[in-house]
CSV table of N, CA and C in Angstrom, one decimal:
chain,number,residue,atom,x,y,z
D,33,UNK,N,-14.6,10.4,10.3
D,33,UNK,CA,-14.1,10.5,8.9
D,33,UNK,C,-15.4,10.5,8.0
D,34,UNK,N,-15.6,11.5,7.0
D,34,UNK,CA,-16.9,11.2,6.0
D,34,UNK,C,-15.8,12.2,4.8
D,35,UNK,N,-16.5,11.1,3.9
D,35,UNK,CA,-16.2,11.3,2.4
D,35,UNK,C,-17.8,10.9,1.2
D,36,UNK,N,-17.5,11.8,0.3
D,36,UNK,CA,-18.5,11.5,-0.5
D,36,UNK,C,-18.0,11.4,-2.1
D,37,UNK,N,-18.8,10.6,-2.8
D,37,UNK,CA,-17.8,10.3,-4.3
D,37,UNK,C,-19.4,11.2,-5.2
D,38,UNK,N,-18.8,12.3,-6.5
D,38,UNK,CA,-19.6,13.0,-7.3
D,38,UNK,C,-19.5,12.0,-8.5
D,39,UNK,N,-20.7,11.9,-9.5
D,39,UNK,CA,-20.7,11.3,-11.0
D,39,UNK,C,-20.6,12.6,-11.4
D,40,UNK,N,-19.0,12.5,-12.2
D,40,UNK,CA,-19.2,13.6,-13.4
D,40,UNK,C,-19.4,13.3,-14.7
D,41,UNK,N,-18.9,12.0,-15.3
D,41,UNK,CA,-19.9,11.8,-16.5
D,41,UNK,C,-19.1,10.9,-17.0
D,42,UNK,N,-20.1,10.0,-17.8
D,42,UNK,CA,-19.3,8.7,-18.5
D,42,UNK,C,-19.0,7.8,-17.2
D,43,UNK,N,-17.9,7.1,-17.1
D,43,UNK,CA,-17.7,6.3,-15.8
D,43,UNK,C,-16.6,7.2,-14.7
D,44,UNK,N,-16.2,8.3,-14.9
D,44,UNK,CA,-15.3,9.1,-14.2
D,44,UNK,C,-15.9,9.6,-12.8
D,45,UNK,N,-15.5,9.4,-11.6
D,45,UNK,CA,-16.3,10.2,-9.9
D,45,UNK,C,-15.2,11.0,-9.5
D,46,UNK,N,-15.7,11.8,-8.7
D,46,UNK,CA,-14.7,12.4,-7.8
D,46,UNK,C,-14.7,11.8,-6.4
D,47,UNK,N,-14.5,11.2,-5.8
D,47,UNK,CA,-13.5,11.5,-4.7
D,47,UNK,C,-13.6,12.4,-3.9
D,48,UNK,N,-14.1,12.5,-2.2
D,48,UNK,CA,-14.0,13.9,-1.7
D,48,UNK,C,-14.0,13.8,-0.3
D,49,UNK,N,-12.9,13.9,0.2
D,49,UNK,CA,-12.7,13.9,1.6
D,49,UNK,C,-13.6,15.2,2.5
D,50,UNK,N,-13.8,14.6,4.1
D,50,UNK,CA,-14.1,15.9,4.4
D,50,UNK,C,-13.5,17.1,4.6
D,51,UNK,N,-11.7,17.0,4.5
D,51,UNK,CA,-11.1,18.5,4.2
D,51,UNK,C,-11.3,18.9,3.0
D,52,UNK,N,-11.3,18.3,1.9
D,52,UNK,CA,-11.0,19.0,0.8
D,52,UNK,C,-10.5,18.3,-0.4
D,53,UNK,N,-9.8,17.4,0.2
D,53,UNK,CA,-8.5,16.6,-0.5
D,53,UNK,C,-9.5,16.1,-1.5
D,54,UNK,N,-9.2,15.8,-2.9
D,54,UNK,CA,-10.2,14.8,-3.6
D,54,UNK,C,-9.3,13.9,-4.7
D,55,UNK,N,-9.9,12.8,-5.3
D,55,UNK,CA,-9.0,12.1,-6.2
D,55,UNK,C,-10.2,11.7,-7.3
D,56,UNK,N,-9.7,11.9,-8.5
D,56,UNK,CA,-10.6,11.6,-9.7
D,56,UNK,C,-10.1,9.8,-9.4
D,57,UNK,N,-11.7,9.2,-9.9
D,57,UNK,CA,-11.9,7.6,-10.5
D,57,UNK,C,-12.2,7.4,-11.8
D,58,UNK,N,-11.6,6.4,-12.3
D,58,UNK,CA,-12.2,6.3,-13.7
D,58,UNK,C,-12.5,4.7,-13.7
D,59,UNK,N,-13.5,4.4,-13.6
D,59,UNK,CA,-14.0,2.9,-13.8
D,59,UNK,C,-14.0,2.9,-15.2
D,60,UNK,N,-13.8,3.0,-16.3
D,60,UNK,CA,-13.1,2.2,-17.6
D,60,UNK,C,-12.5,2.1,-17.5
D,61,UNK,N,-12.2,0.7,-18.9
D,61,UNK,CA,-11.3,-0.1,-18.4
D,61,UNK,C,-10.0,0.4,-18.7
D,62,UNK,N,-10.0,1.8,-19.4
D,62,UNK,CA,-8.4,2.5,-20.0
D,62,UNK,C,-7.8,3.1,-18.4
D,63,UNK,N,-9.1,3.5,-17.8
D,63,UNK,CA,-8.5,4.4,-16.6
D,63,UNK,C,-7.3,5.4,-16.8
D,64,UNK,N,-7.8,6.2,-17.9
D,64,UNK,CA,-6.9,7.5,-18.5
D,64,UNK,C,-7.1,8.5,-17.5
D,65,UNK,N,-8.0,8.6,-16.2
D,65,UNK,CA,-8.5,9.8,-15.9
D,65,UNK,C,-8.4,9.9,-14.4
D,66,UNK,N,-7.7,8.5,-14.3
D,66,UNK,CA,-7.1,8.3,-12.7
D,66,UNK,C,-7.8,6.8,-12.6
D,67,UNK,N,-6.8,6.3,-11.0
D,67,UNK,CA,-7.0,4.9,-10.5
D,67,UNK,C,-8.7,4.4,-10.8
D,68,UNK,N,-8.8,3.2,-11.0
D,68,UNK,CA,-10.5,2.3,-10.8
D,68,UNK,C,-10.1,2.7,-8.8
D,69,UNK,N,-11.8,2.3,-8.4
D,69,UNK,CA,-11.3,2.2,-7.1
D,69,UNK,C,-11.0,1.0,-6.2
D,70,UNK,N,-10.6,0.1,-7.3
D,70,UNK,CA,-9.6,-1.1,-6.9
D,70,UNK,C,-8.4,-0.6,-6.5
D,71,UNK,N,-8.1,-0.2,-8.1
D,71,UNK,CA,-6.4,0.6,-8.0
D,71,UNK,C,-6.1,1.0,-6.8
D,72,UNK,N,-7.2,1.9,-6.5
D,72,UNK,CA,-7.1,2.9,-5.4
D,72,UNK,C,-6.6,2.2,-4.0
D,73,UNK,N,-7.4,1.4,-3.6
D,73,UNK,CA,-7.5,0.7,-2.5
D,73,UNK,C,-6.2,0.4,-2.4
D,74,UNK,N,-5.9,-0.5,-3.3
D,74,UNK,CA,-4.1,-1.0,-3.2
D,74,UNK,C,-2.9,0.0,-3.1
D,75,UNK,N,-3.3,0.7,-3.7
D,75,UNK,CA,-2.2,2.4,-4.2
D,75,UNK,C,-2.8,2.9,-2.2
D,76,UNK,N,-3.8,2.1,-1.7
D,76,UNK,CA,-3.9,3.0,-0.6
D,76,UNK,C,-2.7,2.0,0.6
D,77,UNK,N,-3.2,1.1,0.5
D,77,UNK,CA,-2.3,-0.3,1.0
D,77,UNK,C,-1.2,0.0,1.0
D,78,UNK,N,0.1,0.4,0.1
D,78,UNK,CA,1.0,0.8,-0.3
D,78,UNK,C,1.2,1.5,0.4
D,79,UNK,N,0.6,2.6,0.5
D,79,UNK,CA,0.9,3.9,1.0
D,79,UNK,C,0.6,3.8,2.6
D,80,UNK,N,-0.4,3.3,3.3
D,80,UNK,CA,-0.2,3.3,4.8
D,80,UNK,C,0.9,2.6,5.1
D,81,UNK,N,1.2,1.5,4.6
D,81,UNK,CA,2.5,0.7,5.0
D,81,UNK,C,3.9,1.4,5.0
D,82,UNK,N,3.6,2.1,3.9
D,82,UNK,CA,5.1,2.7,3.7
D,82,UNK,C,5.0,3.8,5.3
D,83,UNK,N,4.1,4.4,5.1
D,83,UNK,CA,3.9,5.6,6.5
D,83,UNK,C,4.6,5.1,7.6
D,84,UNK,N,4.1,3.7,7.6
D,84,UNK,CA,4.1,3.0,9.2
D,84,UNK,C,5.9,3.0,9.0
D,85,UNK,N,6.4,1.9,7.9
D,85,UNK,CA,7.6,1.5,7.7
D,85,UNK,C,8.7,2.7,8.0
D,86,UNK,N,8.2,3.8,7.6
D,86,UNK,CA,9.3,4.9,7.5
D,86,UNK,C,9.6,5.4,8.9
D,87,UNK,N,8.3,5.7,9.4
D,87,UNK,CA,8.0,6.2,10.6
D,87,UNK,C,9.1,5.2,11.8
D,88,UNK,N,8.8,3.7,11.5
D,88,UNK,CA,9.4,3.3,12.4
D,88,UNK,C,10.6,3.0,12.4
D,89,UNK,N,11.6,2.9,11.1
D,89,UNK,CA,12.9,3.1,10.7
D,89,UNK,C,13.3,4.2,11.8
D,90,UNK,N,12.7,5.5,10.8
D,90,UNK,CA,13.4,6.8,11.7
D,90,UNK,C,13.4,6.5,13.2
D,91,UNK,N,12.5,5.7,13.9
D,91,UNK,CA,12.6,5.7,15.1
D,91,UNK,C,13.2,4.5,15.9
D,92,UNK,N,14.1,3.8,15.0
D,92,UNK,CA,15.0,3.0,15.1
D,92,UNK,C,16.5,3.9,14.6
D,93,UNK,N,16.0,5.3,14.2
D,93,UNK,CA,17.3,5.8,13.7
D,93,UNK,C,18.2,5.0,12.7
D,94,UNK,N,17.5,4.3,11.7
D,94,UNK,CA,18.0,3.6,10.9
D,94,UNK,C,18.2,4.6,9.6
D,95,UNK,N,19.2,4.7,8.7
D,95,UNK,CA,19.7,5.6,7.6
D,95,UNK,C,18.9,5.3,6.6
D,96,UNK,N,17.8,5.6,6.4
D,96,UNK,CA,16.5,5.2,4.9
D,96,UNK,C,16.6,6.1,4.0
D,97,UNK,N,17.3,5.6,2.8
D,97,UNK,CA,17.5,6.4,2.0
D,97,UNK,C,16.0,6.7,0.6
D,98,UNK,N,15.4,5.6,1.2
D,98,UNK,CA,14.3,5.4,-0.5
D,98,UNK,C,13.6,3.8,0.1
D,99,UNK,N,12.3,4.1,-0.3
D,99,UNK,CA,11.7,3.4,-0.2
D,99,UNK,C,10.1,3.0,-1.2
D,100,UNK,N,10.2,2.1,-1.9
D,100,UNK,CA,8.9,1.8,-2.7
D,100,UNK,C,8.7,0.4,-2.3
D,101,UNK,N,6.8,0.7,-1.7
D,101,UNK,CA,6.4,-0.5,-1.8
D,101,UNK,C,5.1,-1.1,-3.2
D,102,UNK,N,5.6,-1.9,-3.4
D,102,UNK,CA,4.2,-2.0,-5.2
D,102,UNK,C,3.6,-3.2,-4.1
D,103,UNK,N,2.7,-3.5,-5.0
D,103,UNK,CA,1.8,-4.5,-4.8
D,103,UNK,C,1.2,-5.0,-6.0
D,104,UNK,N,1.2,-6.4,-5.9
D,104,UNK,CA,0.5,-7.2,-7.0
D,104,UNK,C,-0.4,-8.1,-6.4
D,105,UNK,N,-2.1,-8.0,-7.1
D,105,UNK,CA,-2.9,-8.5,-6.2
D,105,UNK,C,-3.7,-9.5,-7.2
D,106,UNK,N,-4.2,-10.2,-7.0
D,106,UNK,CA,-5.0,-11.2,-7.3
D,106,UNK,C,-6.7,-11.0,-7.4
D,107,UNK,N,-7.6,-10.8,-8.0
D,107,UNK,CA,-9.4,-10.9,-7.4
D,107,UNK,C,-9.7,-11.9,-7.9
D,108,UNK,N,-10.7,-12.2,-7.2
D,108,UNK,CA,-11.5,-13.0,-7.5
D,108,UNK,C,-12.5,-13.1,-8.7
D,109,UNK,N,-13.2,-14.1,-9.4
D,109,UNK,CA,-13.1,-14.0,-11.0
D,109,UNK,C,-14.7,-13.7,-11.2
D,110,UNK,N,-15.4,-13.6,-10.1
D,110,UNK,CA,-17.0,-13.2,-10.2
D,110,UNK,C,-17.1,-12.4,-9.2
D,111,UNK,N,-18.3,-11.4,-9.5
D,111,UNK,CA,-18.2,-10.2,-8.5
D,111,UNK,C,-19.4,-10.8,-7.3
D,112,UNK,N,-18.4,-10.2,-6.6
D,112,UNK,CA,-17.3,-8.9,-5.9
D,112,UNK,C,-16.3,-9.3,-6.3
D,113,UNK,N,-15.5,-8.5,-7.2
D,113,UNK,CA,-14.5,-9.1,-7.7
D,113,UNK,C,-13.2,-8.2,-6.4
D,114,UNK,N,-13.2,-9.2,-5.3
D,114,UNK,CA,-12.8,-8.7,-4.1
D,114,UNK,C,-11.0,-9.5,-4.6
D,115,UNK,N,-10.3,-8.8,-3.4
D,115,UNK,CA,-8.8,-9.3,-3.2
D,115,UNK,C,-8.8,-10.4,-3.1
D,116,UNK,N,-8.2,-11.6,-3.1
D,116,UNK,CA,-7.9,-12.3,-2.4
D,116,UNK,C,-6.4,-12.8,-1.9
D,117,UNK,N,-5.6,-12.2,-2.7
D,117,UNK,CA,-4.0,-12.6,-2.8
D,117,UNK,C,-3.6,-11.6,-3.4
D,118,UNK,N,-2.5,-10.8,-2.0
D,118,UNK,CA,-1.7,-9.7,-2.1
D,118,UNK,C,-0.3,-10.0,-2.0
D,119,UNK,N,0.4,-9.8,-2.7
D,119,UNK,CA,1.9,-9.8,-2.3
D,119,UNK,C,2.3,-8.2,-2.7
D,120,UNK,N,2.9,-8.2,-1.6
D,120,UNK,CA,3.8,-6.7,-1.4
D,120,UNK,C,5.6,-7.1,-1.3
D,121,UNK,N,5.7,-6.2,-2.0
D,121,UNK,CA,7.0,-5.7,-2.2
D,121,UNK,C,8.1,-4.3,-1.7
D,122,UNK,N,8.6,-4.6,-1.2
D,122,UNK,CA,9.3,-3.5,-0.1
D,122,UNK,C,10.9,-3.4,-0.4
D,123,UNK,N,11.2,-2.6,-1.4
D,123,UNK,CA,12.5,-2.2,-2.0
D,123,UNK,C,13.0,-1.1,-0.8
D,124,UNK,N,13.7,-1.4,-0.1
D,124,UNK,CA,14.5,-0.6,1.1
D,124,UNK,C,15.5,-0.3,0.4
D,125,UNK,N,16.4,1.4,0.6
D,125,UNK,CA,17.2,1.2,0.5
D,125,UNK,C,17.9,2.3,2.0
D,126,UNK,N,19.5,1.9,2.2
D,126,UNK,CA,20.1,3.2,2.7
D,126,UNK,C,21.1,2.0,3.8
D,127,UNK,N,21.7,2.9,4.8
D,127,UNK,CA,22.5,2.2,5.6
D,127,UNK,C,21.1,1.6,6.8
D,128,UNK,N,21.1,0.3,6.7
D,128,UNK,CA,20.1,-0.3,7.5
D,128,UNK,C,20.3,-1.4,8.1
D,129,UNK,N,19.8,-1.6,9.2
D,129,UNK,CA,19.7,-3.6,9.8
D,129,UNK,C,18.9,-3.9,9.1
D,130,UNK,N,19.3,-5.4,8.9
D,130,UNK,CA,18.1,-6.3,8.1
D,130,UNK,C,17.2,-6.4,9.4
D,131,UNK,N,17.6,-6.9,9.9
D,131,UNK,CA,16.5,-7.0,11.9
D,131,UNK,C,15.5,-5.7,12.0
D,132,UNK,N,16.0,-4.1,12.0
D,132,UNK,CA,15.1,-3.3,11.7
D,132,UNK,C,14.3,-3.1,11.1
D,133,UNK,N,14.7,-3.8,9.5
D,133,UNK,CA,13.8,-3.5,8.4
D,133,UNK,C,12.7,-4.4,8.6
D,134,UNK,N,12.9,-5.8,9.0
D,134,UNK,CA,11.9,-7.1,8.9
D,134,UNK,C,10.8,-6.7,10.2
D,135,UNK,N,11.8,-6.5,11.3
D,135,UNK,CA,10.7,-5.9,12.2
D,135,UNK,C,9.9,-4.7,11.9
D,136,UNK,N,10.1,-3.9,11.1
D,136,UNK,CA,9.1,-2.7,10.6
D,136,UNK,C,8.1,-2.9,9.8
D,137,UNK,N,8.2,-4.1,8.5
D,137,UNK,CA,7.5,-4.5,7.9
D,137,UNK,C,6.5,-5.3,8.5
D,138,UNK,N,7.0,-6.2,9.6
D,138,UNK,CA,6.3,-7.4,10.2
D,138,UNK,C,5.7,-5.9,11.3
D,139,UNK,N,5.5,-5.5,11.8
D,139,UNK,CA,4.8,-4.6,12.7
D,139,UNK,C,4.0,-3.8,12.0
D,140,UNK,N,4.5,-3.3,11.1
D,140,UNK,CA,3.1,-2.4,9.8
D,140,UNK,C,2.3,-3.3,9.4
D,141,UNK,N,2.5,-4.8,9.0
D,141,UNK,CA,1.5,-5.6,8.6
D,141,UNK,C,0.7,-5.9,9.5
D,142,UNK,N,1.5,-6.3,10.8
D,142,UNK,CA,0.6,-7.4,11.9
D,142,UNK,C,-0.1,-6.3,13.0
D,143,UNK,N,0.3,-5.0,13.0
D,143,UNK,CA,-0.1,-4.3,14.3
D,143,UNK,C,-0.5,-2.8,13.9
D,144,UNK,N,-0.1,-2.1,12.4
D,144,UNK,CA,-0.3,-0.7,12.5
D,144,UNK,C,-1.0,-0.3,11.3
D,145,UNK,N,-1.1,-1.0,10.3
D,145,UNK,CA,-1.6,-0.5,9.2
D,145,UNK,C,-3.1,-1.4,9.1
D,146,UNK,N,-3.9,-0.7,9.4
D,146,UNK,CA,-5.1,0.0,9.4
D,146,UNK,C,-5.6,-0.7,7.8
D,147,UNK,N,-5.0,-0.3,6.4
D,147,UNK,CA,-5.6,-0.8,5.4
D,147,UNK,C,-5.2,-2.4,5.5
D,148,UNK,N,-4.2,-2.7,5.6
D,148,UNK,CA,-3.5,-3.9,5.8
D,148,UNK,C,-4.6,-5.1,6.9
D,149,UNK,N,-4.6,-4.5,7.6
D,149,UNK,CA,-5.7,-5.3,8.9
D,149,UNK,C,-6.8,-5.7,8.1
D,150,UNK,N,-7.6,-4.8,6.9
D,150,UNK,CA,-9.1,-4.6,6.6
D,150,UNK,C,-8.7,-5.8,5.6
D,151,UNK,N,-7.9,-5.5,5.0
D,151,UNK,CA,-7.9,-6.3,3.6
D,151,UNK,C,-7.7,-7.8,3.9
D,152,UNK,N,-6.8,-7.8,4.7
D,152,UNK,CA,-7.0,-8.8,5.3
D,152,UNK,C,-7.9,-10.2,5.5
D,153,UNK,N,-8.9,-9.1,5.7
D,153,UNK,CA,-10.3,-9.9,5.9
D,153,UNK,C,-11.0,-10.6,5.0
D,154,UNK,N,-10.0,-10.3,4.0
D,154,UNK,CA,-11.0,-10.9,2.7
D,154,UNK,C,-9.5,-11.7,2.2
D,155,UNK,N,-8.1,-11.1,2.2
D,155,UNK,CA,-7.3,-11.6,0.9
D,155,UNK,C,-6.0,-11.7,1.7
D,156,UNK,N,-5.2,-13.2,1.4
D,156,UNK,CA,-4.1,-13.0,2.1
D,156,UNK,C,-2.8,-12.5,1.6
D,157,UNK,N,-2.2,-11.9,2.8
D,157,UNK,CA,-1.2,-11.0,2.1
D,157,UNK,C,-0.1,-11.2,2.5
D,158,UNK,N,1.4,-11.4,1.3
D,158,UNK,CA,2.9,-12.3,2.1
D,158,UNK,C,3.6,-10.7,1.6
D,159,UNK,N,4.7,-10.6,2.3
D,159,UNK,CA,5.4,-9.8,1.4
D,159,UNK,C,6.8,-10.1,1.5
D,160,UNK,N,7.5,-9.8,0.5
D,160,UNK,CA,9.1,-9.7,0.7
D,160,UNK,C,9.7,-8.4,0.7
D,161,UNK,N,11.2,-8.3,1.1
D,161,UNK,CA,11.7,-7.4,1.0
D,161,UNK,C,13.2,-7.6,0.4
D,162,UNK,N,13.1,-6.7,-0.3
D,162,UNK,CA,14.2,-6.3,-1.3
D,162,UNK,C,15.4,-5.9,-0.8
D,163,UNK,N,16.8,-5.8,-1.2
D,163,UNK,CA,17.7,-3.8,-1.2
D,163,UNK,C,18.3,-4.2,-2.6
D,164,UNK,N,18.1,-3.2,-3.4
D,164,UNK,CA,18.6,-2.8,-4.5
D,164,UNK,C,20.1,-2.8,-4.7
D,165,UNK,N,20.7,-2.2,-3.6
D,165,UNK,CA,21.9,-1.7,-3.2
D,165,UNK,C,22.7,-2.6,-2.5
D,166,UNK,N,22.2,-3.9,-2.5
D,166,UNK,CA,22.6,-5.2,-1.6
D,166,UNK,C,22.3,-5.3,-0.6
D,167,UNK,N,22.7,-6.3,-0.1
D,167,UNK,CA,22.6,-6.5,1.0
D,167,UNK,C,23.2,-5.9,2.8
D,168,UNK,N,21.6,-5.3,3.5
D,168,UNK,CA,22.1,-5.0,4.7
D,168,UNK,C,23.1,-5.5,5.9
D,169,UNK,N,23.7,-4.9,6.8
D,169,UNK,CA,24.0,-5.2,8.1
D,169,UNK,C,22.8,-6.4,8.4
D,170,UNK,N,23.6,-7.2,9.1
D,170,UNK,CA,23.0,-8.5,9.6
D,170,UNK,C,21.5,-8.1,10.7
């Protein structure tokens, strides 16, 4: 994997994977021009977990109708102003086991998510899970 970040002016980078894909950063503090690369990180956290979670629902053939995970994180108050305390949030919804759901979450945290592992290393992370729509099958 190689990536490289451009200065294009003021506190704004680009972002640039080796295919192509790229994401504007804006390190002020308005961040009008896209995520800091804090945001990023977390917005990335999010997003591998959800991958893993969905992935393994469908292959429990569980009915997933919607799924958002947020994150609210904590840093530390002198730099590196690194993670240290993550809580994740995992609003499931659809015809689901609660057994399926907890085992998908508890396996994307402990065994498959890759951001989740790293972050780790610095910040602990609990999460709950939600349903909007009430409560699942047992």
């Amino acid at each position: 994997m190689i990536a490289h970040s451009d200065w294009k002016i003021g506190e704004i980078f680009e972002g640039v994977a080796q295919n192509g894909n790229s994401i504007t950063f804006d390190a002020d503090s308005a961040h009008k021009h896209g995520p800091s690369p804090m945001e990023a990180v977390l917005m990335a956290l999010c997003s591998c977990t959800s991958v893993d979670v969905v992935s393994i629902l469908q292959k429990k053939r569980q009915q997933l109708t919607g799924l958002r995970v947020s994150a609210e994180a904590t840093q530390a108050e002198a730099p590196p102003r690194v993670f240290t305390h993550i809580k994740l949030t995992y609003a499931v919804r659809g015809k689901l086991s609660r057994k399926a759901v907890e085992d998908a979450v508890s396996l994307s945290k402990n065994k498959y998510c890759s951001v989740s592992k790293m972050l780790q290393k610095a910040a602990s992370i609990e999460y709950e899970i939600v349903y909007p729509d009430g409560e699942p099958e047992p």
